[in-house]
Amino acid sequence: MSHVKHLIEKLSREHILTLEEYLAIITEADQEDTAFLFDKADALRRQTYGVDVYVRGLIEFSNYCRNDCFYCGIRCSNRNCDRYRLTKEDILSCCRVGYELGYRTYVLQGGEDPHYSVDDIADIVSAIKKQHPDCALTLSIGEHPREAYAKWKEAGADRYLLRHETATKSHYDSLHPEKMSFDNRLRCLRDLKELGYQVGCGFMVGSPNQTSDHLAAELLFLKKFGPDMVGIGPFIPQKDTPFGDQKAGTLEQTLLMLGLIRLTLPDVLLPATTALGTIHPQGRELGIKAGANVCMPNLSPVSVRKKYALYDNKICTGDEAAECRNCLSNRMARIGYRVVTARGDRIICK
Ligand code: SAM
């Protein structure tokens, strides 16, 4: 057995490696090693989640953002971004459509849009929970004071997604303007956890300036933080951003990281993201086979889909919610997995 296979075997037993060991897998794994990794990761996810794929209905409700992240198409200084925001009624109507299609989790995602006050968001959260008390609600609206997170939790929000983007401070600083800080990002994640949210963090694979050491450090960060969910996807350039001419992250490296995350956090909720589906026609299927167990189809009105352009050539921007849902079910069935109607909470292994 190769050195790398030995390390993968060890990871699948112990669910933790040293930085050097993770680095060895990341830098040395060949095709046979990665096939071995994906088999182990898939077997482990099947132990807890079987062949179930949880779906979350994603509602991208505003592309206004006060931040200026160098990689993101909705950054505030992108003048070519055609801005929109949905009303509370629009959002509730997306949820109704989603409910009919079998969604039992909604993810409200948007830029950090100051138009919505803390109370406005709380009001939207409680209206959704009143309309669909059997559904879980996830917020993904960036960095806010602890008091705001507390208010939204009280209003009924169950989960919060906030990618840390990178676990290395100097790398974080190279991706963001000076007024954003790694420390505040981590403060937010800590607050969210303490307030009782199910928390998702995550990062882009292949973001500018990212090294193999950074990727190895991600795995130790995740192990230490212990998130309920980890959202990772390839970085994809958006032409109107400072990183518009940078290379995209690769399918191979993203799949490798998905497999390593599954073996490191056996019961974590792990999405095969839209970005993964954007860089390869079968990206999401391959992600599921590498250990992922969640997909997040779009529930936003088709009229605004193209405008939530974080990166170029994003998929599924023209399909109605029902088409997305059917397409995903068929894609998963073809590879032997099953989209399920459930809240899709994390199943915590003892
Ligand atoms: N404003 C919220 C936040 O900061 O968490 C949610 C929206 S933000 C656009 C969602 C995620 O999109 C980011 O965390 C980032 O990882 C991802 N993203 C942004 N630009 C991207 C790009 N060019 N390629 C891939 N992913 C990107």
XYZ file of C-alpha atoms and ligand atoms in Angstrom:
377
model
C 0.000 0.000 0.000
C 1.323 3.482 -0.860
C 2.354 5.976 1.812
C -0.625 8.177 0.895
C -3.082 5.265 1.104
C -1.728 4.466 4.567
C -2.450 8.037 5.630
C -5.973 7.895 4.183
C -6.560 4.616 5.985
C -5.338 6.204 9.223
C -7.586 9.241 8.706
C -10.626 7.046 8.126
C -9.955 5.325 11.466
C -8.848 8.256 13.614
C -10.504 11.257 11.871
C -7.480 13.483 12.439
C -3.965 13.770 11.009
C -1.069 16.120 11.612
C -0.545 19.127 9.369
C 2.344 17.309 7.671
C 0.231 14.223 7.054
C -2.623 16.213 5.546
C -0.085 18.074 3.441
C 1.408 14.808 2.176
C -2.023 13.666 0.945
C -2.766 17.039 -0.658
C 0.552 17.245 -2.489
C 1.262 13.587 -3.290
C -2.055 11.817 -3.928
C -2.272 10.272 -7.406
C -5.439 9.115 -9.180
C -5.433 5.735 -7.483
C -5.024 7.340 -4.050
C -7.889 9.750 -4.641
C -10.163 6.911 -5.829
C -9.282 5.130 -2.575
C -10.053 8.321 -0.600
C -13.454 8.768 -2.272
C -14.396 5.129 -1.552
C -13.535 5.562 2.120
C -15.352 8.907 2.329
C -18.456 7.556 0.597
C -18.531 4.494 2.856
C -18.305 6.718 5.930
C -21.116 9.059 4.813
C -23.293 6.001 4.042
C -22.817 4.764 7.626
C -24.609 7.871 8.932
C -26.660 9.248 6.059
C -27.119 6.242 3.759
C -27.710 7.391 0.187
C -29.827 10.354 1.278
C -29.049 13.753 -0.187
C -30.517 16.644 1.788
C -31.708 19.624 -0.206
C -31.906 23.233 0.910
C -33.923 25.763 -1.064
C -31.632 28.723 -1.625
C -33.228 32.160 -1.788
C -30.746 34.815 -2.863
C -32.734 37.777 -1.657
C -30.374 40.717 -2.207
C -27.198 41.338 -4.172
C -26.508 44.707 -2.532
C -23.418 44.441 -0.342
C -21.475 46.915 1.787
C -18.346 44.745 1.527
C -15.724 44.778 -1.166
C -14.220 41.263 -1.151
C -11.702 41.051 -3.994
C -13.131 37.788 -5.361
C -16.865 38.474 -5.292
C -19.042 39.701 -8.166
C -21.520 41.478 -5.862
C -18.799 43.526 -4.091
C -19.878 47.123 -3.563
C -17.463 48.631 -6.065
C -18.644 46.508 -8.985
C -20.546 49.080 -11.025
C -21.570 46.447 -13.590
C -23.567 44.503 -11.035
C -27.288 44.949 -11.692
C -28.637 45.291 -8.131
C -31.918 43.886 -6.793
C -33.553 43.051 -3.522
C -36.628 40.949 -2.777
C -39.471 42.058 -0.533
C -40.738 40.045 2.404
C -43.713 38.988 0.237
C -41.384 37.856 -2.583
C -39.410 35.780 -0.081
C -42.512 34.203 1.440
C -43.754 33.368 -2.019
C -40.418 31.615 -2.851
C -40.868 29.599 0.338
C -44.420 28.600 -0.640
C -43.207 27.395 -4.029
C -40.370 25.542 -2.285
C -42.699 23.905 0.207
C -44.858 22.503 -2.593
C -41.704 21.051 -4.161
C -40.803 19.264 -0.931
C -38.202 21.614 0.572
C -38.115 21.611 4.363
C -35.103 23.907 4.720
C -34.696 27.393 3.325
C -31.461 29.292 3.115
C -31.803 33.060 2.985
C -28.599 34.336 1.474
C -27.562 37.814 0.476
C -24.906 40.450 0.474
C -24.558 42.521 3.625
C -27.363 44.855 2.631
C -27.966 47.683 5.146
C -31.421 48.271 3.640
C -32.740 45.451 5.849
C -32.553 46.436 9.508
C -31.998 43.859 12.238
C -35.736 44.063 12.935
C -36.625 43.619 9.248
C -34.648 40.371 9.116
C -36.206 39.205 12.392
C -39.631 39.964 10.940
C -38.887 37.973 7.756
C -37.539 35.066 9.827
C -40.610 34.900 12.057
C -42.976 35.202 9.083
C -41.294 32.242 7.352
C -41.374 30.168 10.532
C -45.042 31.040 11.033
C -45.862 30.040 7.465
C -43.753 26.835 7.625
C -43.276 25.761 11.256
C -41.978 22.357 10.158
C -39.100 23.845 8.153
C -35.594 24.765 9.220
C -34.359 28.228 8.374
C -30.771 29.117 7.619
C -29.430 32.641 7.384
C -26.347 33.482 5.345
C -26.051 37.250 5.469
C -22.536 37.868 6.665
C -20.949 39.565 9.662
C -23.137 41.236 12.295
C -23.013 42.108 15.993
C -23.789 39.339 18.441
C -27.016 41.122 19.436
C -28.334 40.858 15.857
C -27.547 37.143 15.694
C -29.297 36.714 19.073
C -32.398 38.525 17.860
C -32.649 36.415 14.685
C -32.199 33.236 16.722
C -35.031 34.321 18.988
C -37.159 35.027 15.913
C -36.715 31.390 14.870
C -33.568 31.054 12.732
C -32.028 27.608 13.193
C -28.791 27.706 11.245
C -26.211 30.186 9.998
C -23.721 29.861 7.174
C -20.668 32.063 7.264
C -17.654 30.833 5.375
C -14.455 31.780 7.128
C -12.946 31.855 3.567
C -9.485 30.785 4.773
C -8.063 29.704 8.112
C -4.855 31.695 7.601
C -4.962 35.340 8.640
C -2.361 36.589 6.137
C -4.232 34.801 3.341
C -7.521 36.306 4.557
C -5.939 39.759 4.369
C -4.894 39.155 0.764
C -8.499 38.395 -0.245
C -10.231 41.264 1.535
C -9.946 45.034 1.892
C -8.303 46.402 5.026
C -11.519 47.161 6.835
C -12.526 43.496 6.917
C -10.819 41.342 9.491
C -10.173 37.676 10.035
C -10.618 38.190 13.771
C -14.112 39.577 13.332
C -15.036 36.698 11.024
C -13.983 34.257 13.739
C -15.745 36.310 16.415
C -18.953 35.966 14.410
C -18.532 32.194 14.088
C -17.896 31.867 17.819
C -20.934 34.019 18.681
C -23.166 32.015 16.378
C -22.081 28.773 17.984
C -22.535 30.104 21.503
C -26.016 31.341 20.632
C -27.044 27.817 19.687
C -27.172 28.045 15.893
C -26.187 25.050 13.816
C -23.188 26.683 12.198
C -21.643 26.286 8.769
C -18.227 27.638 7.859
C -16.178 27.013 4.727
C -13.729 28.251 2.142
C -13.001 28.471 -1.557
C -10.618 25.967 -3.091
C -8.002 27.534 -5.353
C -8.572 31.112 -4.237
C -5.747 33.476 -5.237
C -2.578 33.063 -3.123
C -3.804 29.784 -1.614
C -1.086 27.169 -1.086
C -1.174 23.478 -0.174
C -0.118 24.471 3.352
C -3.210 26.667 3.579
C -5.397 23.744 2.517
C -3.810 21.457 5.102
C -4.397 24.148 7.739
C -8.087 24.268 6.741
C -8.532 20.678 7.882
C -7.041 21.347 11.306
C -9.127 24.497 11.640
C -12.313 22.559 10.834
C -11.425 19.830 13.299
C -10.897 22.378 16.039
C -13.944 24.521 15.295
C -16.318 21.566 14.872
C -18.922 23.059 12.490
C -22.255 21.381 11.706
C -21.768 22.153 8.061
C -18.841 22.951 5.770
C -19.469 24.809 2.511
C -16.593 24.543 0.081
C -16.425 25.159 -3.637
C -13.873 26.164 -6.214
C -12.975 29.829 -6.566
C -14.253 30.993 -9.968
C -13.159 34.378 -11.319
C -15.738 37.088 -11.952
C -14.591 39.395 -14.729
C -15.404 42.704 -13.006
C -13.449 41.992 -9.820
C -9.764 42.527 -9.000
C -9.331 38.730 -9.309
C -11.101 38.578 -12.671
C -8.021 37.291 -14.488
C -6.990 34.697 -11.895
C -7.211 30.957 -12.452
C -10.226 29.032 -11.137
C -9.886 26.317 -8.503
C -9.898 22.813 -9.963
C -12.422 20.018 -9.836
C -9.754 17.562 -8.673
C -8.590 19.645 -5.742
C -12.151 20.451 -4.627
C -13.107 16.761 -4.692
C -9.959 15.851 -2.772
C -10.833 18.398 -0.082
C -14.436 17.114 0.111
C -13.146 13.581 0.696
C -10.682 14.752 3.344
C -13.359 16.799 5.128
C -15.725 13.810 5.236
C -13.018 11.626 6.793
C -12.070 14.364 9.260
C -15.669 15.207 10.304
C -17.641 11.981 9.685
C -21.132 13.351 10.400
C -20.774 16.869 9.001
C -23.275 18.269 6.503
C -21.291 18.771 3.334
C -22.763 20.385 0.228
C -21.802 19.681 -3.352
C -22.012 23.341 -4.323
C -23.283 25.206 -7.362
C -19.720 26.414 -7.973
C -18.627 22.770 -8.260
C -21.435 22.184 -10.759
C -20.273 25.272 -12.651
C -16.698 24.111 -13.274
C -17.758 20.637 -14.451
C -21.069 19.364 -15.886
C -21.081 16.476 -13.388
C -19.413 18.427 -10.585
C -22.207 17.985 -8.043
C -22.557 14.265 -8.743
C -18.812 13.809 -8.350
C -18.944 15.826 -5.132
C -21.609 13.517 -3.701
C -19.528 10.480 -4.665
C -16.514 12.044 -2.932
C -18.379 12.318 0.401
C -20.791 15.273 0.142
C -24.421 14.796 1.230
C -26.228 18.111 0.622
C -27.280 20.151 -2.433
C -28.660 23.665 -2.469
C -30.869 24.242 -5.510
C -32.060 27.718 -6.278
C -35.512 28.954 -5.269
C -34.996 32.597 -6.194
C -37.331 34.030 -8.836
C -35.876 33.403 -12.318
C -36.077 37.160 -13.013
C -33.222 37.844 -10.544
C -31.173 34.650 -10.821
C -28.574 35.966 -13.271
C -28.028 39.039 -11.104
C -26.672 37.097 -8.141
C -23.453 36.719 -10.092
C -20.744 35.948 -7.548
C -18.676 34.436 -10.378
C -18.932 34.001 -14.156
C -20.988 31.316 -15.957
C -22.981 30.244 -12.899
C -25.291 27.312 -13.697
C -29.080 27.004 -13.196
C -29.788 30.709 -13.709
C -32.614 30.118 -16.223
C -34.526 27.225 -14.701
C -37.728 27.507 -12.694
C -37.547 26.091 -9.153
C -39.485 22.979 -10.164
C -37.092 22.248 -13.043
C -34.078 22.607 -10.703
C -35.668 20.266 -8.201
C -36.497 17.600 -10.818
C -33.159 17.916 -12.528
C -31.355 17.399 -9.216
C -33.486 14.400 -8.214
C -32.776 12.782 -11.588
C -29.062 13.530 -11.362
C -28.837 11.967 -7.902
C -30.963 8.943 -8.863
C -28.722 8.268 -11.863
C -25.709 7.841 -9.548
C -27.583 5.778 -6.947
C -28.451 8.466 -4.347
C -31.821 9.834 -3.279
C -32.968 13.401 -2.697
C -35.069 13.400 0.471
C -37.786 15.657 1.831
C -36.577 16.400 5.344
C -35.229 19.227 7.446
C -31.907 17.460 7.085
C -30.432 18.152 10.496
C -26.957 16.882 11.224
C -27.011 13.362 12.695
C -24.450 13.497 15.458
C -22.400 10.279 15.702
C -21.432 9.157 19.181
N -22.671 37.913 2.435
C -22.714 36.582 2.952
C -21.364 36.147 3.468
O -20.413 36.911 3.375
O -21.290 35.062 4.029
C -23.254 35.563 1.958
C -23.020 35.808 0.509
S -21.372 35.492 -0.013
C -21.469 36.064 -1.682
C -21.383 33.719 -0.140
C -20.087 33.043 -0.517
O -19.853 33.124 -1.912
C -18.822 33.583 0.074
O -18.652 33.128 1.382
C -17.739 33.092 -0.891
O -17.029 31.970 -0.383
C -18.537 32.697 -2.142
N -17.994 33.386 -3.330
C -17.932 34.708 -3.550
N -17.278 34.977 -4.685
C -16.910 33.783 -5.214
C -16.175 33.392 -6.371
N -15.676 34.303 -7.207
N -15.973 32.075 -6.591
C -16.481 31.153 -5.744
N -17.166 31.451 -4.634
C -17.376 32.757 -4.361
